[in-house]
Amino acid sequence: MTTTDVRTRTAATPRLDRLVQEVRQAVGQGLPGDRTAHLVAQRLAPHLGDPGLLTEPQREGSAEDYRQHVLHTEEDGSFSVVALVWLPGQRTSVHDHVSWCVTGVHEGREHERRYREVSDGDGTRLVATEDVVNEQGDVCGFAPPGDIHRVWNAGGGKAVSLHIYGADIGRLGSSVRRVYEPPDDER
């Protein structure tokens, strides 16, 4: 995954502090990843679109690639909150994740293509299963396995999304477990 890893830990806004407290409570229940992702998604949704959630520096993009701002990493490594900022045309590689993940669109629109691996006589390959357009306020959550996807900004303006991972992204640098070759018709 090629991303500008900007580990900004600027002062949190009161709204971001409130979100972190709510996520801490959900994660602290110690439930399996898929159930934790569901609870965290419920906590994230009401905060999306609130102008007081992120500071201007936390909404800054980069002309080279989409930009990652690490907003919070829990001391015990149990979760991280990250803002991803996408300028038009920027996208991820096809990838999966090291942990459960919840994403919510704070500003703009994100496109997502989901995949699954299939095996045949020639080996294993990816097949696209679904295309999703996530609008401002939309939230989704998932947990490995079966979380292979690619995300991009196909709109004309900036897109900003919040990602909450069940891992210490400040230490790991990325949520990506594995990068996949896209299907032949997408190269």
PDB file of C-alpha atoms in Angstrom:
ATOM      1  CA  MET A   1       0.000   0.000   0.000  1.00  0.00           C
ATOM      2  CA  THR A   2       1.519   3.283  -0.999  1.00  0.00           C
ATOM      3  CA  THR A   3       0.404   5.966   1.350  1.00  0.00           C
ATOM      4  CA  THR A   4       1.912   9.067   2.765  1.00  0.00           C
ATOM      5  CA  ASP A   5       2.227   8.040   6.380  1.00  0.00           C
ATOM      6  CA  VAL A   6       1.781  11.253   8.295  1.00  0.00           C
ATOM      7  CA  ARG A   7       1.610  10.449  11.960  1.00  0.00           C
ATOM      8  CA  THR A   8      -0.014  13.650  13.077  1.00  0.00           C
ATOM      9  CA  ARG A   9      -0.903  13.652  16.692  1.00  0.00           C
ATOM     10  CA  THR A  10      -2.164  17.182  16.883  1.00  0.00           C
ATOM     11  CA  ALA A  11      -4.369  18.281  19.728  1.00  0.00           C
ATOM     12  CA  ALA A  12      -7.639  16.405  19.678  1.00  0.00           C
ATOM     13  CA  THR A  13     -10.849  18.352  19.448  1.00  0.00           C
ATOM     14  CA  PRO A  14     -13.452  17.906  22.213  1.00  0.00           C
ATOM     15  CA  ARG A  15     -15.617  16.010  19.691  1.00  0.00           C
ATOM     16  CA  LEU A  16     -12.750  13.634  18.818  1.00  0.00           C
ATOM     17  CA  ASP A  17     -12.088  13.115  22.541  1.00  0.00           C
ATOM     18  CA  ARG A  18     -15.754  12.149  22.983  1.00  0.00           C
ATOM     19  CA  LEU A  19     -15.538   9.692  20.074  1.00  0.00           C
ATOM     20  CA  VAL A  20     -12.401   8.088  21.557  1.00  0.00           C
ATOM     21  CA  GLN A  21     -14.167   7.637  24.911  1.00  0.00           C
ATOM     22  CA  GLU A  22     -17.143   5.985  23.201  1.00  0.00           C
ATOM     23  CA  VAL A  23     -14.895   3.671  21.176  1.00  0.00           C
ATOM     24  CA  ARG A  24     -12.910   2.784  24.316  1.00  0.00           C
ATOM     25  CA  GLN A  25     -16.141   1.691  25.998  1.00  0.00           C
ATOM     26  CA  ALA A  26     -17.163  -0.466  23.019  1.00  0.00           C
ATOM     27  CA  VAL A  27     -13.723  -2.079  22.600  1.00  0.00           C
ATOM     28  CA  GLY A  28     -13.500  -2.654  26.360  1.00  0.00           C
ATOM     29  CA  GLN A  29     -16.361  -5.135  26.190  1.00  0.00           C
ATOM     30  CA  GLY A  30     -13.901  -7.694  24.777  1.00  0.00           C
ATOM     31  CA  LEU A  31     -16.271  -9.061  22.111  1.00  0.00           C
ATOM     32  CA  PRO A  32     -15.198 -10.889  18.918  1.00  0.00           C
ATOM     33  CA  GLY A  33     -13.957  -8.646  16.076  1.00  0.00           C
ATOM     34  CA  ASP A  34     -17.146  -8.628  14.012  1.00  0.00           C
ATOM     35  CA  ARG A  35     -19.299  -7.675  17.017  1.00  0.00           C
ATOM     36  CA  THR A  36     -16.776  -5.058  18.170  1.00  0.00           C
ATOM     37  CA  ALA A  37     -16.793  -3.534  14.668  1.00  0.00           C
ATOM     38  CA  HIS A  38     -20.596  -3.320  14.801  1.00  0.00           C
ATOM     39  CA  LEU A  39     -20.526  -1.507  18.170  1.00  0.00           C
ATOM     40  CA  VAL A  40     -17.757   0.859  17.056  1.00  0.00           C
ATOM     41  CA  ALA A  41     -19.691   1.678  13.864  1.00  0.00           C
ATOM     42  CA  GLN A  42     -22.670   2.693  15.994  1.00  0.00           C
ATOM     43  CA  ARG A  43     -20.411   5.004  18.020  1.00  0.00           C
ATOM     44  CA  LEU A  44     -18.741   6.569  14.963  1.00  0.00           C
ATOM     45  CA  ALA A  45     -21.845   7.384  12.900  1.00  0.00           C
ATOM     46  CA  PRO A  46     -23.193  10.334  14.967  1.00  0.00           C
ATOM     47  CA  HIS A  47     -19.836  12.146  14.786  1.00  0.00           C
ATOM     48  CA  LEU A  48     -19.452  12.108  11.000  1.00  0.00           C
ATOM     49  CA  GLY A  49     -19.907  15.444   9.287  1.00  0.00           C
ATOM     50  CA  ASP A  50     -19.584  17.427  12.514  1.00  0.00           C
ATOM     51  CA  PRO A  51     -17.356  20.439  11.692  1.00  0.00           C
ATOM     52  CA  GLY A  52     -15.760  20.258  15.155  1.00  0.00           C
ATOM     53  CA  LEU A  53     -14.513  16.681  14.790  1.00  0.00           C
ATOM     54  CA  LEU A  54     -11.218  17.375  12.957  1.00  0.00           C
ATOM     55  CA  THR A  55      -8.862  20.330  12.833  1.00  0.00           C
ATOM     56  CA  GLU A  56      -7.812  21.831   9.489  1.00  0.00           C
ATOM     57  CA  PRO A  57      -4.355  20.162   9.617  1.00  0.00           C
ATOM     58  CA  GLN A  58      -6.093  16.798  10.158  1.00  0.00           C
ATOM     59  CA  ARG A  59      -8.045  17.369   6.919  1.00  0.00           C
ATOM     60  CA  GLU A  60      -4.992  18.188   4.767  1.00  0.00           C
ATOM     61  CA  GLY A  61      -4.349  16.083   1.697  1.00  0.00           C
ATOM     62  CA  SER A  62      -1.240  15.507  -0.401  1.00  0.00           C
ATOM     63  CA  ALA A  63      -0.792  15.783  -4.153  1.00  0.00           C
ATOM     64  CA  GLU A  64       1.381  12.620  -4.209  1.00  0.00           C
ATOM     65  CA  ASP A  65      -1.008  10.111  -2.614  1.00  0.00           C
ATOM     66  CA  TYR A  66      -3.842   9.884  -0.161  1.00  0.00           C
ATOM     67  CA  ARG A  67      -2.761  10.973   3.289  1.00  0.00           C
ATOM     68  CA  GLN A  68      -3.022   9.208   6.631  1.00  0.00           C
ATOM     69  CA  HIS A  69      -3.317  11.182   9.873  1.00  0.00           C
ATOM     70  CA  VAL A  70      -3.084   9.026  13.000  1.00  0.00           C
ATOM     71  CA  LEU A  71      -5.406  10.842  15.405  1.00  0.00           C
ATOM     72  CA  HIS A  72      -5.308   8.477  18.383  1.00  0.00           C
ATOM     73  CA  THR A  73      -3.676   5.215  19.406  1.00  0.00           C
ATOM     74  CA  GLU A  74      -4.913   3.631  22.590  1.00  0.00           C
ATOM     75  CA  GLU A  75      -2.123   3.108  25.135  1.00  0.00           C
ATOM     76  CA  ASP A  76      -2.719  -0.663  25.262  1.00  0.00           C
ATOM     77  CA  GLY A  77      -2.726  -0.903  21.439  1.00  0.00           C
ATOM     78  CA  SER A  78      -6.346  -2.103  21.330  1.00  0.00           C
ATOM     79  CA  PHE A  79      -7.494   0.465  18.769  1.00  0.00           C
ATOM     80  CA  SER A  80      -6.450   3.440  16.660  1.00  0.00           C
ATOM     81  CA  VAL A  81      -8.374   6.287  15.055  1.00  0.00           C
ATOM     82  CA  VAL A  82      -7.059   7.478  11.698  1.00  0.00           C
ATOM     83  CA  ALA A  83      -8.241  10.133   9.225  1.00  0.00           C
ATOM     84  CA  LEU A  84      -7.586   9.378   5.559  1.00  0.00           C
ATOM     85  CA  VAL A  85      -7.684  12.326   3.158  1.00  0.00           C
ATOM     86  CA  TRP A  86      -8.198  11.616  -0.529  1.00  0.00           C
ATOM     87  CA  LEU A  87      -7.826  14.080  -3.372  1.00  0.00           C
ATOM     88  CA  PRO A  88      -9.632  13.281  -6.646  1.00  0.00           C
ATOM     89  CA  GLY A  89      -8.340  10.095  -8.317  1.00  0.00           C
ATOM     90  CA  GLN A  90      -6.322   8.822  -5.347  1.00  0.00           C
ATOM     91  CA  ARG A  91      -6.784   5.168  -4.388  1.00  0.00           C
ATOM     92  CA  THR A  92      -5.438   2.296  -2.367  1.00  0.00           C
ATOM     93  CA  SER A  93      -3.982  -0.929  -3.616  1.00  0.00           C
ATOM     94  CA  VAL A  94      -6.159  -4.036  -3.336  1.00  0.00           C
ATOM     95  CA  HIS A  95      -5.583  -5.138   0.253  1.00  0.00           C
ATOM     96  CA  ASP A  96      -6.906  -6.719   3.420  1.00  0.00           C
ATOM     97  CA  HIS A  97      -6.347  -5.820   7.066  1.00  0.00           C
ATOM     98  CA  VAL A  98      -4.544  -6.902  10.221  1.00  0.00           C
ATOM     99  CA  SER A  99      -7.661  -6.460  12.385  1.00  0.00           C
ATOM    100  CA  TRP A 100     -11.306  -5.479  12.454  1.00  0.00           C
ATOM    101  CA  CYS A 101     -11.968  -2.070  10.934  1.00  0.00           C
ATOM    102  CA  VAL A 102     -14.746   0.500  10.867  1.00  0.00           C
ATOM    103  CA  THR A 103     -14.811   3.282   8.295  1.00  0.00           C
ATOM    104  CA  GLY A 104     -17.049   6.299   8.019  1.00  0.00           C
ATOM    105  CA  VAL A 105     -17.137   9.069   5.441  1.00  0.00           C
ATOM    106  CA  HIS A 106     -16.762  12.429   7.154  1.00  0.00           C
ATOM    107  CA  GLU A 107     -16.663  14.553   4.002  1.00  0.00           C
ATOM    108  CA  GLY A 108     -17.168  13.817   0.306  1.00  0.00           C
ATOM    109  CA  ARG A 109     -17.664  10.367  -1.164  1.00  0.00           C
ATOM    110  CA  GLU A 110     -15.591   7.187  -1.365  1.00  0.00           C
ATOM    111  CA  HIS A 111     -15.899   4.349  -3.820  1.00  0.00           C
ATOM    112  CA  GLU A 112     -15.077   0.824  -2.754  1.00  0.00           C
ATOM    113  CA  ARG A 113     -14.681  -2.417  -4.673  1.00  0.00           C
ATOM    114  CA  ARG A 114     -14.850  -5.622  -2.644  1.00  0.00           C
ATOM    115  CA  TYR A 115     -13.274  -8.918  -3.688  1.00  0.00           C
ATOM    116  CA  ARG A 116     -13.078 -12.563  -2.765  1.00  0.00           C
ATOM    117  CA  GLU A 117     -10.456 -15.149  -3.595  1.00  0.00           C
ATOM    118  CA  VAL A 118     -11.459 -18.101  -5.764  1.00  0.00           C
ATOM    119  CA  SER A 119      -9.433 -21.182  -6.556  1.00  0.00           C
ATOM    120  CA  ASP A 120      -9.516 -23.002  -9.844  1.00  0.00           C
ATOM    121  CA  GLY A 121      -7.180 -25.240 -11.835  1.00  0.00           C
ATOM    122  CA  ASP A 122      -4.852 -22.288 -12.484  1.00  0.00           C
ATOM    123  CA  GLY A 123      -4.456 -21.274  -8.839  1.00  0.00           C
ATOM    124  CA  THR A 124      -6.059 -18.549  -6.755  1.00  0.00           C
ATOM    125  CA  ARG A 125      -7.351 -15.289  -8.175  1.00  0.00           C
ATOM    126  CA  LEU A 126      -9.468 -12.340  -7.091  1.00  0.00           C
ATOM    127  CA  VAL A 127     -13.010 -11.769  -8.264  1.00  0.00           C
ATOM    128  CA  ALA A 128     -14.827  -8.477  -7.718  1.00  0.00           C
ATOM    129  CA  THR A 129     -18.019  -9.098  -5.750  1.00  0.00           C
ATOM    130  CA  GLU A 130     -19.471  -5.662  -5.104  1.00  0.00           C
ATOM    131  CA  ASP A 131     -19.028  -1.979  -5.858  1.00  0.00           C
ATOM    132  CA  VAL A 132     -20.178   0.431  -3.164  1.00  0.00           C
ATOM    133  CA  VAL A 133     -20.382   4.216  -3.071  1.00  0.00           C
ATOM    134  CA  ASN A 134     -20.070   5.487   0.485  1.00  0.00           C
ATOM    135  CA  GLU A 135     -21.554   8.963   0.916  1.00  0.00           C
ATOM    136  CA  GLN A 136     -20.924  11.431   3.739  1.00  0.00           C
ATOM    137  CA  GLY A 137     -22.263   9.830   6.917  1.00  0.00           C
ATOM    138  CA  ASP A 138     -22.098   6.224   5.674  1.00  0.00           C
ATOM    139  CA  VAL A 139     -20.387   3.734   7.980  1.00  0.00           C
ATOM    140  CA  CYS A 140     -19.277   0.159   7.398  1.00  0.00           C
ATOM    141  CA  GLY A 141     -17.393  -2.346   9.482  1.00  0.00           C
ATOM    142  CA  PHE A 142     -15.697  -5.640   8.807  1.00  0.00           C
ATOM    143  CA  ALA A 143     -13.329  -8.162  10.273  1.00  0.00           C
ATOM    144  CA  PRO A 144     -10.876 -10.554   8.630  1.00  0.00           C
ATOM    145  CA  PRO A 145     -11.047 -12.891   6.841  1.00  0.00           C
ATOM    146  CA  GLY A 146     -12.993 -11.795   3.790  1.00  0.00           C
ATOM    147  CA  ASP A 147     -12.133  -8.100   3.967  1.00  0.00           C
ATOM    148  CA  ILE A 148     -10.314  -7.686   0.635  1.00  0.00           C
ATOM    149  CA  HIS A 149     -11.061  -4.371  -1.047  1.00  0.00           C
ATOM    150  CA  ARG A 150      -9.811  -1.239  -2.798  1.00  0.00           C
ATOM    151  CA  VAL A 151     -10.971   2.311  -1.993  1.00  0.00           C
ATOM    152  CA  TRP A 152     -10.715   5.466  -4.091  1.00  0.00           C
ATOM    153  CA  ASN A 153     -11.993   8.998  -4.518  1.00  0.00           C
ATOM    154  CA  ALA A 154     -13.743   9.173  -7.874  1.00  0.00           C
ATOM    155  CA  GLY A 155     -15.329  12.532  -7.114  1.00  0.00           C
ATOM    156  CA  GLY A 156     -14.227  16.031  -8.040  1.00  0.00           C
ATOM    157  CA  GLY A 157     -13.440  17.233  -4.511  1.00  0.00           C
ATOM    158  CA  LYS A 158     -11.632  16.124  -1.400  1.00  0.00           C
ATOM    159  CA  ALA A 159     -12.894  13.125   0.574  1.00  0.00           C
ATOM    160  CA  VAL A 160     -12.125  12.563   4.255  1.00  0.00           C
ATOM    161  CA  SER A 161     -12.896   9.361   6.104  1.00  0.00           C
ATOM    162  CA  LEU A 162     -12.338   8.149   9.631  1.00  0.00           C
ATOM    163  CA  HIS A 163     -11.008   4.631  10.115  1.00  0.00           C
ATOM    164  CA  ILE A 164     -10.985   2.892  13.461  1.00  0.00           C
ATOM    165  CA  TYR A 165      -8.805  -0.225  13.609  1.00  0.00           C
ATOM    166  CA  GLY A 166      -8.455  -2.867  16.289  1.00  0.00           C
ATOM    167  CA  ALA A 167      -4.661  -2.433  16.222  1.00  0.00           C
ATOM    168  CA  ASP A 168      -1.927   0.058  17.082  1.00  0.00           C
ATOM    169  CA  ILE A 169      -1.512   1.833  13.720  1.00  0.00           C
ATOM    170  CA  GLY A 170       0.994   4.274  15.217  1.00  0.00           C
ATOM    171  CA  ARG A 171       3.331   1.332  15.834  1.00  0.00           C
ATOM    172  CA  LEU A 172       2.441  -0.704  12.721  1.00  0.00           C
ATOM    173  CA  GLY A 173       2.331   2.291  10.354  1.00  0.00           C
ATOM    174  CA  SER A 174      -0.529   0.776   8.351  1.00  0.00           C
ATOM    175  CA  SER A 175      -3.593  -1.424   8.765  1.00  0.00           C
ATOM    176  CA  VAL A 176      -2.690  -3.486   5.699  1.00  0.00           C
ATOM    177  CA  ARG A 177      -1.979  -7.167   6.209  1.00  0.00           C
ATOM    178  CA  ARG A 178      -1.505  -8.142   2.570  1.00  0.00           C
ATOM    179  CA  VAL A 179      -1.508  -6.416  -0.836  1.00  0.00           C
ATOM    180  CA  TYR A 180      -3.031  -8.342  -3.761  1.00  0.00           C
ATOM    181  CA  GLU A 181      -2.559  -8.147  -7.505  1.00  0.00           C
ATOM    182  CA  PRO A 182      -5.777  -6.738  -8.944  1.00  0.00           C
ATOM    183  CA  PRO A 183      -7.720  -8.814 -11.480  1.00  0.00           C
ATOM    184  CA  ASP A 184      -6.329  -8.605 -15.036  1.00  0.00           C
ATOM    185  CA  ASP A 185      -9.152  -6.310 -16.228  1.00  0.00           C
ATOM    186  CA  GLU A 186      -8.223  -3.721 -13.542  1.00  0.00           C
ATOM    187  CA  ARG A 187      -4.495  -3.346 -14.172  1.00  0.00           C
TER     188      ARG A 187
END
